């Protein structure tokens, strides 16, 4: 669309000039309700004053030094995440893919320390872990991999949600870890049966594998818990975070617990920008605001309201296969591909997404109010009815 930008994005023909809360205004001044939050990033909505204040104050004080030195803001954020997650140590980077790269490197190094020369990681069909070479190799989507072969080796793939398939790998001596999204994001909001994470925890404990959760999309309050594993009362060994952590400021984190937290020593991994004072100040403001405003519980309540609303309005409609989700991570699966719904929603001034071909994906901000939720319900119901009748 623009000759000076690479053509790797199929962009919609709209640009936004400003935002406030769950709303965005385009360059013509038209208002849109944002039910996507920059893909699960802006949980506090747009232009949140606490994040803006933290960024301004930190920018006026110190933006960047280097991980050559101690960084007090990074240590503070590490403490905060330690308390919230139950993980022992943090490595900070700048994106989700980098958080997973760190997790993959950590698992491999852990394997080598234990004498495993070709460590393998169990990953899932329909998963998404990022666009770098290792993370696209871990990703369970042939379209994302096509053209980028040779892929990074060392991944063994099983269906998402299938404990028996993981158990069947128990005798493979090369396996060092299982990497899984608690709910798939890009893969179509697939919610595994209750007990899935507990089952993986048991298998990992029995085999000495690391349980590694990619909570880049599900984390930081999105599903109605701080982290999705907290629905099942388990702790992973490794946890990757990004999207919602900085409310739009690029930050990722790979957290680890127990032996996994001791794997990286000096010189094994790093990032120039990772965890600099500016991004850590933003993330601290995000976590403080979520806590002060009780937004995790609020996301759970609004999510239930939307899920029940959609089930009532669309659940029995011919052409709607499923309405599912947890908290403010919702999917409506139709019986046919529906990518054009994104443009049709844009015309109705609502921002949504369609993923995995036929799943309408909603990831509204955690600050969503009842009136905004009703507007999403009304607009999406109308869109789906019009689309299925056409
Ligand atoms: C978005 C996402 C990633 C990749 O994050 P980037 O910041 O785009 O690199 C990885 N895993 C999951 C589950 C995601 O949703």
mmCIF file of C-alpha atoms in Angstrom, residues 184-317:
data_model
loop_
_atom_site.group_PDB
_atom_site.id
_atom_site.type_symbol
_atom_site.label_atom_id
_atom_site.label_comp_id
_atom_site.label_asym_id
_atom_site.label_seq_id
_atom_site.Cartn_x
_atom_site.Cartn_y
_atom_site.Cartn_z
ATOM 1 C CA UNK A 184 -4.374 -20.692 21.766
ATOM 2 C CA UNK A 185 -4.559 -17.107 20.552
ATOM 3 C CA UNK A 186 -3.721 -16.982 16.853
ATOM 4 C CA UNK A 187 -4.771 -20.641 16.609
ATOM 5 C CA UNK A 188 -8.438 -19.802 17.206
ATOM 6 C CA UNK A 189 -9.094 -19.381 20.958
ATOM 7 C CA UNK A 190 -8.953 -23.121 21.630
ATOM 8 C CA UNK A 191 -9.673 -23.730 25.317
ATOM 9 C CA UNK A 192 -8.425 -27.160 26.426
ATOM 10 C CA UNK A 193 -10.519 -29.309 28.766
ATOM 11 C CA UNK A 194 -10.074 -28.557 32.495
ATOM 12 C CA UNK A 195 -7.133 -30.491 33.907
ATOM 13 C CA UNK A 196 -4.947 -30.121 30.805
ATOM 14 C CA UNK A 197 -2.303 -27.980 32.498
ATOM 15 C CA UNK A 198 -2.384 -30.130 35.629
ATOM 16 C CA UNK A 199 -1.879 -33.180 33.403
ATOM 17 C CA UNK A 200 1.105 -31.560 31.689
ATOM 18 C CA UNK A 201 2.503 -30.639 35.103
ATOM 19 C CA UNK A 202 2.247 -34.282 36.211
ATOM 20 C CA UNK A 203 3.904 -35.583 33.023
ATOM 21 C CA UNK A 204 6.696 -33.006 33.288
ATOM 22 C CA UNK A 205 7.309 -33.891 36.951
ATOM 23 C CA UNK A 206 7.392 -37.595 36.161
ATOM 24 C CA UNK A 207 9.858 -37.191 33.265
ATOM 25 C CA UNK A 208 11.978 -34.295 34.508
ATOM 26 C CA UNK A 209 10.775 -32.087 31.630
ATOM 27 C CA UNK A 210 10.349 -28.339 31.939
ATOM 28 C CA UNK A 211 6.757 -27.125 31.722
ATOM 29 C CA UNK A 212 6.957 -23.936 29.664
ATOM 30 C CA UNK A 213 3.858 -21.775 29.213
ATOM 31 C CA UNK A 214 3.535 -19.194 26.481
ATOM 32 C CA UNK A 215 1.253 -16.656 28.179
ATOM 33 C CA UNK A 216 2.170 -13.862 25.818
ATOM 34 C CA UNK A 217 -1.505 -13.470 24.877
ATOM 35 C CA UNK A 218 -3.275 -15.028 27.891
ATOM 36 C CA UNK A 219 -1.173 -13.329 30.582
ATOM 37 C CA UNK A 220 -1.476 -10.121 32.622
ATOM 38 C CA UNK A 221 -5.160 -10.378 33.520
ATOM 39 C CA UNK A 222 -6.618 -11.213 30.123
ATOM 40 C CA UNK A 223 -8.413 -14.453 31.103
ATOM 41 C CA UNK A 224 -9.762 -13.254 34.454
ATOM 42 C CA UNK A 225 -6.722 -14.418 36.421
ATOM 43 C CA UNK A 226 -3.362 -12.686 36.459
ATOM 44 C CA UNK A 227 -2.064 -15.689 34.494
ATOM 45 C CA UNK A 228 -4.080 -18.446 32.857
ATOM 46 C CA UNK A 229 -2.302 -21.251 34.746
ATOM 47 C CA UNK A 230 -3.806 -19.824 37.939
ATOM 48 C CA UNK A 231 -7.195 -21.187 36.803
ATOM 49 C CA UNK A 232 -5.727 -24.659 37.364
ATOM 50 C CA UNK A 233 -3.637 -24.137 40.465
ATOM 51 C CA UNK A 234 -0.352 -25.263 38.896
ATOM 52 C CA UNK A 235 3.007 -23.547 38.460
ATOM 53 C CA UNK A 236 5.014 -23.815 35.252
ATOM 54 C CA UNK A 237 8.828 -23.926 35.266
ATOM 55 C CA UNK A 238 9.138 -21.297 32.545
ATOM 56 C CA UNK A 239 6.680 -18.544 31.626
ATOM 57 C CA UNK A 240 6.846 -16.187 28.650
ATOM 58 C CA UNK A 241 5.063 -12.843 28.724
ATOM 59 C CA UNK A 242 4.885 -9.821 26.453
ATOM 60 C CA UNK A 243 1.777 -8.266 24.864
ATOM 61 C CA UNK A 244 -0.236 -6.929 27.830
ATOM 62 C CA UNK A 245 2.799 -6.300 30.035
ATOM 63 C CA UNK A 246 3.674 -2.863 28.631
ATOM 64 C CA UNK A 247 0.303 -1.606 27.334
ATOM 65 C CA UNK A 248 2.007 -0.892 23.993
ATOM 66 C CA UNK A 249 5.547 -0.240 25.134
ATOM 67 C CA UNK A 250 7.649 -3.111 23.721
ATOM 68 C CA UNK A 251 8.599 -5.448 26.544
ATOM 69 C CA UNK A 252 8.824 -9.208 26.873
ATOM 70 C CA UNK A 253 9.838 -11.419 29.755
ATOM 71 C CA UNK A 254 10.962 -14.990 30.198
ATOM 72 C CA UNK A 255 10.427 -16.006 33.820
ATOM 73 C CA UNK A 256 11.615 -19.223 35.412
ATOM 74 C CA UNK A 257 11.370 -21.106 38.658
ATOM 75 C CA UNK A 258 13.507 -23.601 40.557
ATOM 76 C CA UNK A 259 16.319 -25.294 38.602
ATOM 77 C CA UNK A 260 15.145 -23.616 35.385
ATOM 78 C CA UNK A 261 15.826 -20.204 36.947
ATOM 79 C CA UNK A 262 19.501 -21.110 37.420
ATOM 80 C CA UNK A 263 20.210 -22.245 33.835
ATOM 81 C CA UNK A 264 21.402 -18.969 32.313
ATOM 82 C CA UNK A 265 24.781 -17.804 33.569
ATOM 83 C CA UNK A 266 26.745 -14.697 32.504
ATOM 84 C CA UNK A 267 27.191 -14.551 28.754
ATOM 85 C CA UNK A 268 24.592 -17.188 27.835
ATOM 86 C CA UNK A 269 21.877 -14.791 26.687
ATOM 87 C CA UNK A 270 21.211 -11.084 26.429
ATOM 88 C CA UNK A 271 19.466 -8.104 24.889
ATOM 89 C CA UNK A 272 20.685 -4.546 24.409
ATOM 90 C CA UNK A 273 17.339 -2.861 25.065
ATOM 91 C CA UNK A 274 15.831 -5.597 27.245
ATOM 92 C CA UNK A 275 14.425 -4.313 30.521
ATOM 93 C CA UNK A 276 15.633 -0.745 30.187
ATOM 94 C CA UNK A 277 14.382 1.864 32.675
ATOM 95 C CA UNK A 278 11.737 3.280 30.293
ATOM 96 C CA UNK A 279 9.919 0.023 29.479
ATOM 97 C CA UNK A 280 10.178 -1.246 33.053
ATOM 98 C CA UNK A 281 8.623 1.985 34.360
ATOM 99 C CA UNK A 282 5.723 1.454 31.946
ATOM 100 C CA UNK A 283 5.253 -2.199 32.953
ATOM 101 C CA UNK A 284 5.339 -1.292 36.646
ATOM 102 C CA UNK A 285 2.611 1.297 36.029
ATOM 103 C CA UNK A 286 0.577 -1.326 34.143
ATOM 104 C CA UNK A 287 0.817 -3.874 36.975
ATOM 105 C CA UNK A 288 0.081 -1.247 39.653
ATOM 106 C CA UNK A 289 -2.982 0.010 37.780
ATOM 107 C CA UNK A 290 -4.369 -3.481 37.161
ATOM 108 C CA UNK A 291 -4.016 -4.190 40.868
ATOM 109 C CA UNK A 292 -5.347 -0.840 42.154
ATOM 110 C CA UNK A 293 -8.372 -0.894 39.843
ATOM 111 C CA UNK A 294 -9.071 -4.605 40.423
ATOM 112 C CA UNK A 295 -9.005 -5.173 36.661
ATOM 113 C CA UNK A 296 -8.291 -8.909 36.779
ATOM 114 C CA UNK A 297 -11.613 -9.618 38.488
ATOM 115 C CA UNK A 298 -13.282 -7.024 36.261
ATOM 116 C CA UNK A 299 -11.930 -8.763 33.124
ATOM 117 C CA UNK A 300 -13.318 -12.046 34.426
ATOM 118 C CA UNK A 301 -16.756 -10.507 35.033
ATOM 119 C CA UNK A 302 -16.930 -8.685 31.698
ATOM 120 C CA UNK A 303 -15.692 -11.833 29.967
ATOM 121 C CA UNK A 304 -18.434 -13.937 31.493
ATOM 122 C CA UNK A 305 -20.984 -11.275 30.540
ATOM 123 C CA UNK A 306 -19.796 -11.287 26.917
ATOM 124 C CA UNK A 307 -19.506 -15.080 26.689
ATOM 125 C CA UNK A 308 -23.006 -15.619 28.090
ATOM 126 C CA UNK A 309 -24.349 -12.808 25.915
ATOM 127 C CA UNK A 310 -22.892 -14.332 22.759
ATOM 128 C CA UNK A 311 -24.055 -17.825 23.709
ATOM 129 C CA UNK A 312 -27.596 -16.544 24.210
ATOM 130 C CA UNK A 313 -27.632 -14.472 21.035
ATOM 131 C CA UNK A 314 -25.645 -16.708 18.660
ATOM 132 C CA UNK A 315 -25.175 -20.101 20.308
ATOM 133 C CA UNK A 316 -28.089 -21.771 18.552
ATOM 134 C CA UNK A 317 -27.766 -19.997 15.224
#
